[in-house]
CSV table of C-alpha atoms (C1' of nucleotides) in Angstrom, one decimal:
chain,number,residue,atom,x,y,z
A,1,MET,CA,-15.6,35.4,-26.6
A,2,GLU,CA,-18.5,35.4,-23.8
A,3,CYS,CA,-17.2,37.5,-20.7
A,4,GLY,CA,-18.7,38.9,-17.9
A,5,GLU,CA,-18.5,39.2,-13.7
A,6,ILE,CA,-19.3,37.6,-10.4
A,7,LEU,CA,-19.7,40.2,-7.5
A,8,ILE,CA,-17.7,38.6,-4.0
A,9,ASP,CA,-20.6,40.7,-2.0
A,10,GLU,CA,-23.1,38.1,-3.6
A,11,LEU,CA,-21.9,34.8,-2.6
A,12,ALA,CA,-22.2,33.4,1.0
A,13,GLY,CA,-18.6,34.7,2.6
A,14,ASP,CA,-15.4,35.8,1.2
A,15,PHE,CA,-13.8,35.1,-2.1
A,16,ASP,CA,-9.6,35.2,-2.6
A,17,LEU,CA,-8.7,33.5,-6.1
A,18,GLN,CA,-5.1,33.9,-5.5
A,19,SER,CA,-5.1,31.4,-2.6
A,20,THR,CA,-7.6,29.6,-4.2
A,21,VAL,CA,-6.0,28.8,-7.3
A,22,GLU,CA,-2.6,28.6,-5.9
A,23,SER,CA,-2.7,27.1,-2.3
A,24,GLY,CA,-1.7,23.2,-4.1
A,25,GLN,CA,-5.0,21.8,-3.8
A,26,SER,CA,-5.2,22.3,-8.6
A,27,TYR,CA,-2.6,21.7,-10.9
A,28,LEU,CA,-4.9,23.3,-13.9
A,29,TRP,CA,-4.5,26.5,-13.9
A,30,ASP,CA,-2.3,28.9,-15.6
A,31,ARG,CA,-0.9,32.7,-14.9
A,32,PRO,CA,0.0,33.8,-18.2
A,33,ASP,CA,2.1,36.5,-16.3
A,34,GLY,CA,4.7,33.8,-15.1
A,35,GLN,CA,4.2,33.9,-11.9
A,36,MET,CA,2.4,30.9,-10.7
A,37,TYR,CA,3.9,30.2,-7.0
A,38,THR,CA,6.6,32.7,-7.0
A,39,GLU,CA,4.5,34.7,-4.3
A,40,SER,CA,4.4,38.0,-5.7
A,41,ASP,CA,1.8,39.8,-3.9
A,42,VAL,CA,-1.6,40.0,-5.7
A,43,HIS,CA,-3.8,39.5,-3.1
A,44,GLY,CA,-6.8,40.8,-4.0
A,45,GLY,CA,-5.1,42.1,-7.4
A,46,THR,CA,-5.4,42.1,-10.8
A,47,ALA,CA,-4.0,39.3,-12.0
A,48,TRP,CA,-5.0,36.4,-15.5
A,49,TYR,CA,-5.7,32.7,-14.0
A,50,GLU,CA,-6.4,30.1,-17.1
A,51,THR,CA,-7.5,27.3,-17.6
A,52,VAL,CA,-9.4,24.8,-20.2
A,53,VAL,CA,-12.0,23.0,-18.5
A,54,SER,CA,-12.5,19.2,-18.9
A,55,PRO,CA,-16.3,18.4,-19.7
A,56,ILE,CA,-18.5,17.9,-16.6
A,57,HIS,CA,-21.5,16.2,-16.8
A,58,GLY,CA,-24.3,18.8,-15.9
A,59,VAL,CA,-21.9,21.6,-15.9
A,60,THR,CA,-20.0,21.9,-19.5
A,61,GLU,CA,-20.5,18.9,-22.4
A,62,GLU,CA,-17.1,20.1,-24.1
A,63,PRO,CA,-13.5,21.9,-23.0
A,64,ALA,CA,-14.3,25.7,-22.1
A,65,VAL,CA,-11.1,27.6,-22.1
A,66,VAL,CA,-11.8,30.1,-18.9
A,67,ARG,CA,-10.5,33.3,-18.2
A,68,VAL,CA,-10.5,35.0,-14.6
A,69,ARG,CA,-9.6,37.8,-12.6
A,70,GLN,CA,-9.9,39.2,-9.4
A,71,HIS,CA,-10.7,42.9,-8.5
A,72,HIS,CA,-11.4,43.5,-4.7
A,73,ASP,CA,-14.7,43.1,-4.6
A,74,ARG,CA,-15.6,41.1,-8.1
A,75,LEU,CA,-14.1,38.3,-10.1
A,76,GLU,CA,-14.2,39.6,-13.8
A,77,TRP,CA,-14.5,36.8,-16.8
A,78,GLU,CA,-13.7,35.7,-20.0
A,79,SER,CA,-14.7,32.7,-21.9
A,80,THR,CA,-15.9,29.9,-24.7
A,81,THR,CA,-19.0,29.7,-23.0
A,82,ASP,CA,-21.1,30.9,-20.0
A,83,ALA,CA,-18.6,31.0,-17.4
A,84,VAL,CA,-20.5,31.3,-14.5
A,85,SER,CA,-22.0,28.2,-12.9
A,86,ILE,CA,-18.4,26.7,-14.4
A,87,LEU,CA,-16.8,29.6,-11.6
A,88,THR,CA,-19.6,28.1,-9.3
A,89,HIS,CA,-18.8,24.6,-9.5
A,90,ILE,CA,-15.1,24.7,-10.4
A,91,LEU,CA,-13.9,27.0,-7.3
A,92,ARG,CA,-16.7,26.5,-4.8
A,93,LEU,CA,-18.3,29.3,-4.2
A,94,ASP,CA,-21.8,27.8,-3.6
A,95,ASP,CA,-19.9,27.0,-0.4
A,96,ASP,CA,-21.1,29.4,3.1
A,97,LEU,CA,-17.6,30.1,3.8
A,98,ASP,CA,-19.2,32.4,7.1
A,99,ALA,CA,-21.4,29.3,8.0
A,100,ILE,CA,-17.8,27.3,7.3
A,101,GLU,CA,-15.7,29.6,9.4
A,102,ARG,CA,-18.0,29.3,12.3
A,103,ALA,CA,-18.3,25.6,12.1
A,104,VAL,CA,-14.4,25.0,12.4
A,105,PRO,CA,-12.7,24.6,16.2
A,106,ALA,CA,-11.7,27.3,17.6
A,107,ASP,CA,-7.9,26.3,18.1
A,108,PRO,CA,-4.7,28.6,17.4
A,109,MET,CA,-3.0,27.0,15.0
A,110,ILE,CA,-6.4,27.1,12.9
A,111,THR,CA,-7.8,30.2,14.0
A,112,ARG,CA,-3.8,31.6,12.9
A,113,ALA,CA,-4.6,30.1,9.0
A,114,PHE,CA,-7.8,31.2,8.4
A,115,ASP,CA,-7.1,35.0,9.5
A,116,ARG,CA,-3.6,34.7,6.8
A,117,TYR,CA,-5.9,33.6,4.0
A,118,PRO,CA,-9.5,34.9,4.3
A,119,GLY,CA,-11.3,33.9,1.4
A,120,MET,CA,-9.7,30.9,0.2
A,121,ARG,CA,-12.0,28.0,-0.7
A,122,LEU,CA,-11.4,24.5,-2.0
A,123,VAL,CA,-11.8,23.6,-5.4
A,124,ARG,CA,-13.5,20.9,-7.5
A,125,ASP,CA,-11.3,19.8,-9.9
A,126,PRO,CA,-12.7,17.3,-12.8
A,127,ALA,CA,-12.0,14.2,-11.7
A,128,PHE,CA,-10.1,12.5,-14.4
A,129,PRO,CA,-7.3,15.1,-14.4
A,130,SER,CA,-7.5,15.5,-10.5
A,131,LEU,CA,-6.7,11.6,-10.5
A,132,ILE,CA,-3.4,12.5,-12.8
A,133,SER,CA,-2.4,15.3,-10.9
A,134,PHE,CA,-2.3,13.7,-7.6
A,135,ILE,CA,-0.8,10.5,-9.3
A,136,CYS,CA,2.3,13.3,-10.2
A,137,SER,CA,2.4,14.3,-6.8
A,138,ALA,CA,4.5,11.8,-4.9
A,139,GLN,CA,7.4,12.7,-4.1
A,140,MET,CA,7.4,16.2,-5.8
A,141,ARG,CA,7.6,20.2,-5.4
A,142,VAL,CA,4.0,21.5,-5.8
A,143,SER,CA,5.9,23.7,-8.8
A,144,ARG,CA,7.1,20.8,-10.6
A,145,ILE,CA,3.7,19.0,-10.8
A,146,HIS,CA,2.1,22.4,-11.9
A,147,GLY,CA,4.5,21.8,-14.5
A,148,MET,CA,4.1,18.5,-15.5
A,149,GLN,CA,0.2,18.9,-15.6
A,150,ARG,CA,1.3,21.2,-18.1
A,151,SER,CA,3.4,19.3,-20.4
A,152,LEU,CA,0.6,16.8,-20.6
A,153,ARG,CA,-1.9,19.2,-21.8
A,154,GLU,CA,0.8,21.2,-24.3
A,155,THR,CA,2.0,17.2,-25.4
A,156,TYR,CA,-1.3,15.6,-25.5
A,157,GLY,CA,-4.6,17.8,-25.0
A,158,MET,CA,-7.6,19.2,-27.3
A,159,ALA,CA,-6.4,22.4,-28.3
A,160,VAL,CA,-8.8,24.9,-28.6
A,161,GLU,CA,-8.8,28.4,-29.8
A,162,MET,CA,-10.2,31.4,-28.0
A,163,ASP,CA,-10.0,35.0,-29.3
A,164,GLY,CA,-6.6,34.2,-31.3
A,165,GLN,CA,-5.1,32.7,-28.5
A,166,THR,CA,-4.6,28.8,-27.9
A,167,TYR,CA,-5.1,27.1,-25.2
A,168,TYR,CA,-5.6,23.0,-24.2
A,169,ALA,CA,-7.5,20.8,-22.6
A,170,TYR,CA,-5.9,18.4,-20.6
A,171,PRO,CA,-5.7,15.0,-22.3
A,172,THR,CA,-8.2,12.6,-22.1
A,173,PRO,CA,-8.0,9.0,-20.6
A,174,GLU,CA,-8.1,8.1,-24.0
A,175,SER,CA,-5.5,10.0,-25.2
A,176,ILE,CA,-3.4,9.4,-22.2
A,177,ALA,CA,-4.0,5.4,-22.1
A,178,ALA,CA,-2.4,5.7,-25.7
A,179,ARG,CA,0.6,6.3,-25.5
A,180,THR,CA,3.5,4.1,-24.6
A,181,GLU,CA,5.1,4.3,-20.3
A,182,ALA,CA,8.3,5.3,-22.6
A,183,GLU,CA,7.0,8.5,-24.4
A,184,LEU,CA,5.6,9.3,-21.1
A,185,ARG,CA,8.8,9.1,-19.1
A,186,GLY,CA,10.2,11.4,-22.0
A,187,LEU,CA,7.5,14.1,-20.3
A,188,SER,CA,10.3,13.8,-17.1
A,189,LEU,CA,7.2,12.1,-15.1
A,190,GLY,CA,9.8,9.7,-14.0
A,191,TYR,CA,8.3,6.2,-12.2
A,192,ARG,CA,4.7,7.7,-12.5
A,193,ALA,CA,4.7,7.4,-15.6
A,194,PRO,CA,3.4,3.4,-15.8
A,195,TYR,CA,1.4,4.6,-12.9
A,196,ILE,CA,-0.9,7.4,-15.2
A,197,GLN,CA,-0.5,4.8,-18.7
A,198,ARG,CA,-2.0,2.6,-16.6
A,199,THR,CA,-4.5,3.9,-14.6
A,200,ALA,CA,-5.4,6.1,-17.8
A,201,GLU,CA,-6.4,2.6,-19.2
A,202,MET,CA,-8.7,1.8,-16.3
A,203,VAL,CA,-11.0,4.4,-17.3
A,204,ALA,CA,-10.3,4.7,-20.7
A,205,GLY,CA,-11.3,0.7,-20.9
A,206,GLY,CA,-14.3,1.2,-18.7
A,207,GLU,CA,-12.9,-1.2,-15.3
A,208,ALA,CA,-13.4,1.9,-13.0
A,209,ASP,CA,-14.3,5.5,-13.0
A,210,PRO,CA,-13.3,7.5,-10.2
A,211,ARG,CA,-16.2,9.5,-10.1
A,212,ASP,CA,-18.2,6.7,-9.6
A,213,ALA,CA,-16.5,7.2,-5.6
A,214,ALA,CA,-18.7,10.8,-5.1
A,215,SER,CA,-21.5,8.5,-4.4
A,216,LEU,CA,-20.1,6.5,-2.0
A,217,PRO,CA,-19.7,6.6,1.9
A,218,TYR,CA,-16.0,9.0,2.8
A,219,GLU,CA,-13.8,5.9,3.6
A,220,ASP,CA,-15.5,3.1,1.0
A,221,ALA,CA,-14.8,6.1,-1.4
A,222,ARG,CA,-11.1,6.5,-0.2
A,223,GLU,CA,-10.5,2.7,-0.8
A,224,TYR,CA,-12.6,2.7,-4.3
A,225,LEU,CA,-10.0,5.2,-5.5
A,226,THR,CA,-7.0,3.2,-4.2
A,227,GLN,CA,-7.9,0.8,-7.3
A,228,PHE,CA,-6.2,3.1,-9.5
A,229,VAL,CA,-2.5,2.4,-10.3
A,230,GLY,CA,-0.4,4.8,-8.1
A,231,VAL,CA,-3.0,5.9,-6.2
A,232,GLY,CA,-2.2,5.4,-2.3
A,233,GLU,CA,-5.0,6.1,0.9
A,234,LYS,CA,-3.2,9.8,0.7
A,235,VAL,CA,-3.5,10.4,-3.4
A,236,ALA,CA,-7.2,9.3,-2.6
A,237,ASP,CA,-7.9,11.5,0.1
A,238,CYS,CA,-6.6,14.3,-2.5
A,239,VAL,CA,-8.9,13.6,-5.3
A,240,LEU,CA,-12.1,13.4,-2.6
A,241,LEU,CA,-11.5,16.9,-1.2
A,242,PHE,CA,-10.0,18.3,-4.2
A,243,SER,CA,-12.1,17.2,-6.5
A,244,LEU,CA,-15.1,14.9,-6.0
A,245,GLY,CA,-16.8,17.6,-3.0
A,246,PHE,CA,-16.3,15.8,-0.4
A,247,THR,CA,-15.0,18.3,3.0
A,248,GLU,CA,-13.9,15.7,5.7
A,249,PRO,CA,-10.8,13.7,4.3
A,250,VAL,CA,-7.4,14.9,5.8
A,251,PRO,CA,-4.7,14.0,3.4
A,252,LEU,CA,-1.4,12.9,5.2
A,253,ASP,CA,1.1,14.4,3.3
A,254,THR,CA,4.5,15.4,5.0
A,255,TRP,CA,3.3,19.1,6.4
A,256,ILE,CA,0.5,17.7,8.1
A,257,GLN,CA,2.2,14.3,9.3
A,258,THR,CA,4.5,17.2,10.8
A,259,ALA,CA,2.1,19.3,12.3
A,260,ILE,CA,0.4,16.2,13.8
A,261,ALA,CA,4.1,15.9,15.6
A,262,ASP,CA,4.2,19.3,16.4
A,263,TYR,CA,0.8,20.0,17.4
A,264,TYR,CA,-1.2,17.6,17.9
A,265,PRO,CA,0.9,14.5,18.5
A,266,ASP,CA,-1.4,12.6,21.1
A,267,CYS,CA,-3.2,11.8,17.2
A,268,ALA,CA,-0.4,9.9,15.5
A,269,CYS,CA,-1.8,6.7,16.4
A,270,GLY,CA,-0.2,4.2,13.9
A,271,SER,CA,-1.8,3.4,10.7
A,272,TYR,CA,-2.9,5.8,7.7
A,273,ALA,CA,-6.5,5.3,8.5
A,274,GLU,CA,-6.5,6.1,12.9
A,275,THR,CA,-4.3,9.0,12.3
A,276,SER,CA,-6.7,10.1,9.8
A,277,ARG,CA,-9.3,9.7,11.6
A,278,SER,CA,-7.6,10.9,14.2
A,279,ILE,CA,-6.6,14.7,13.1
A,280,ARG,CA,-10.1,14.3,10.8
A,281,ASP,CA,-12.0,14.9,14.8
A,282,ARG,CA,-9.5,17.3,16.5
A,283,PHE,CA,-10.2,19.4,12.6
A,284,GLY,CA,-13.9,19.4,13.3
A,285,GLY,CA,-15.0,16.7,11.8
A,286,LYS,CA,-17.3,17.7,8.7
A,287,TYR,CA,-15.4,20.2,7.2
A,288,ALA,CA,-11.9,18.7,8.3
A,289,GLY,CA,-10.5,19.3,4.8
A,290,TYR,CA,-11.2,23.2,4.6
A,291,VAL,CA,-9.0,22.9,7.9
A,292,GLN,CA,-6.3,21.0,6.6
A,293,THR,CA,-6.3,23.4,3.1
A,294,TYR,CA,-5.4,26.0,5.6
A,295,VAL,CA,-3.3,24.8,7.5
A,296,PHE,CA,-0.9,23.0,4.2
A,297,HIS,CA,-1.2,26.6,3.0
A,298,HIS,CA,-0.4,28.1,6.5
A,299,LEU,CA,2.5,25.8,6.8
A,300,ARG,CA,3.8,25.8,3.5
A,301,ASN,CA,4.6,29.7,3.4
A,302,GLY,CA,6.1,29.2,6.4
A,303,GLY,CA,3.6,29.3,9.1
A,304,GLU,CA,3.8,28.3,12.6
B,1,DT,C1',31.4,24.2,-11.2
B,2,DA,C1',29.9,19.3,-8.8
B,3,DT,C1',27.7,16.6,-5.7
B,4,DC,C1',24.0,16.2,-2.6
B,5,DC,C1',19.3,16.0,-0.9
B,6,DA,C1',14.7,15.7,-0.9
B,7,DA,C1',10.2,16.8,-2.9
B,8,DG,C1',2.1,16.8,-1.3
B,9,DG,C1',3.7,8.5,-1.7
B,10,DT,C1',3.0,3.9,-3.8
B,11,DA,C1',4.3,-0.4,-4.8
B,12,DA,C1',6.7,-4.9,-4.3
B,13,DG,C1',8.4,-8.0,-1.2
B,14,DT,C1',9.7,-9.9,3.9
B,15,DT,C1',8.5,-10.6,8.1
C,1,DA,C1',-1.0,-6.5,8.9
C,2,DA,C1',3.1,-4.0,9.7
C,3,DC,C1',7.6,-2.8,8.3
C,4,DT,C1',11.6,-2.3,4.5
C,5,DT,C1',13.3,-0.6,0.5
C,6,DA,C1',13.3,1.3,-4.2
C,7,DC,C1',11.9,4.2,-7.6
C,8,DC,C1',12.6,9.0,-11.8
C,9,DT,C1',13.4,13.4,-11.9
C,10,DT,C1',15.1,18.0,-11.0
C,11,DG,C1',15.8,22.8,-8.7
C,12,DG,C1',18.0,24.5,-4.8
C,13,DA,C1',21.6,24.0,-1.1
C,14,DT,C1',25.7,22.8,0.1
C,15,DA,C1',30.8,22.3,-0.9
DNA sequence: TATCCAAGGTAAGTT
DNA sequence: AACTTACCTTGGATA
């Protein structure tokens, strides 16, 4: 096991581990204390978070266990390998959050959301796990989406040992493609089971790869992802925002739709594409997805 | 204790 | 292209 730390002061802008990991962007982390999504306040506290990072081209070549916790001014990590570049990548520690906050519109709602969660960052999840996570997200509660990913890992994922503990990597496209719809329904995935199976088959068979969307212009990338079964415009936006490095998508989920109706009614203009474009402009364009994530987390936790 | 409802939507069928 | 409808499951609310 290797270990080390990352100093928050050396980043461009603040960082808060809890809000970053528990804000419904990523469903690939666990809290061994079992307090995920319980709103137990560990702001700047010391709860451990752990994940097994799937291979990311240029960052890890094989599954790596990563555990991390935040002390007030630093991140303490333990891993099967050097985790600095991994954490920098998947938690976007290389974003200049100060510059992003300055670039965001000084709208009252946006300001309240940013003030409430200082240091919250976008995540950059591995592509296939992110794609499956958000296929699972349809008509589901955040805590259950998380539970589904854990079931998938523990049932079909490769075991990885660290320090006498067993962790499970996210299943590969091949391992999910080899399951039947009935087997997957056994994990309480409901009508998402065939979507997940068929999408995994498309990736495993080389028919399409979600990572290929990363090099396309934003709206073309969204269109590309909708070829996967169970992926519509909203899920496609989530994958572009939380995995593929785009910062401008504003996924139009129920919370953002409500926000549009209540606070930005003139942005509600028909089709998904048009409304999306309109609210994206209102949220400042380039970093509109960052704004969406703050507003989503703020509203979901009772803000107004 | 039983019933009802809604949860980060999408696919397939109609008009 | 825009508009309906069915879809699995379950935790939490309501009676």
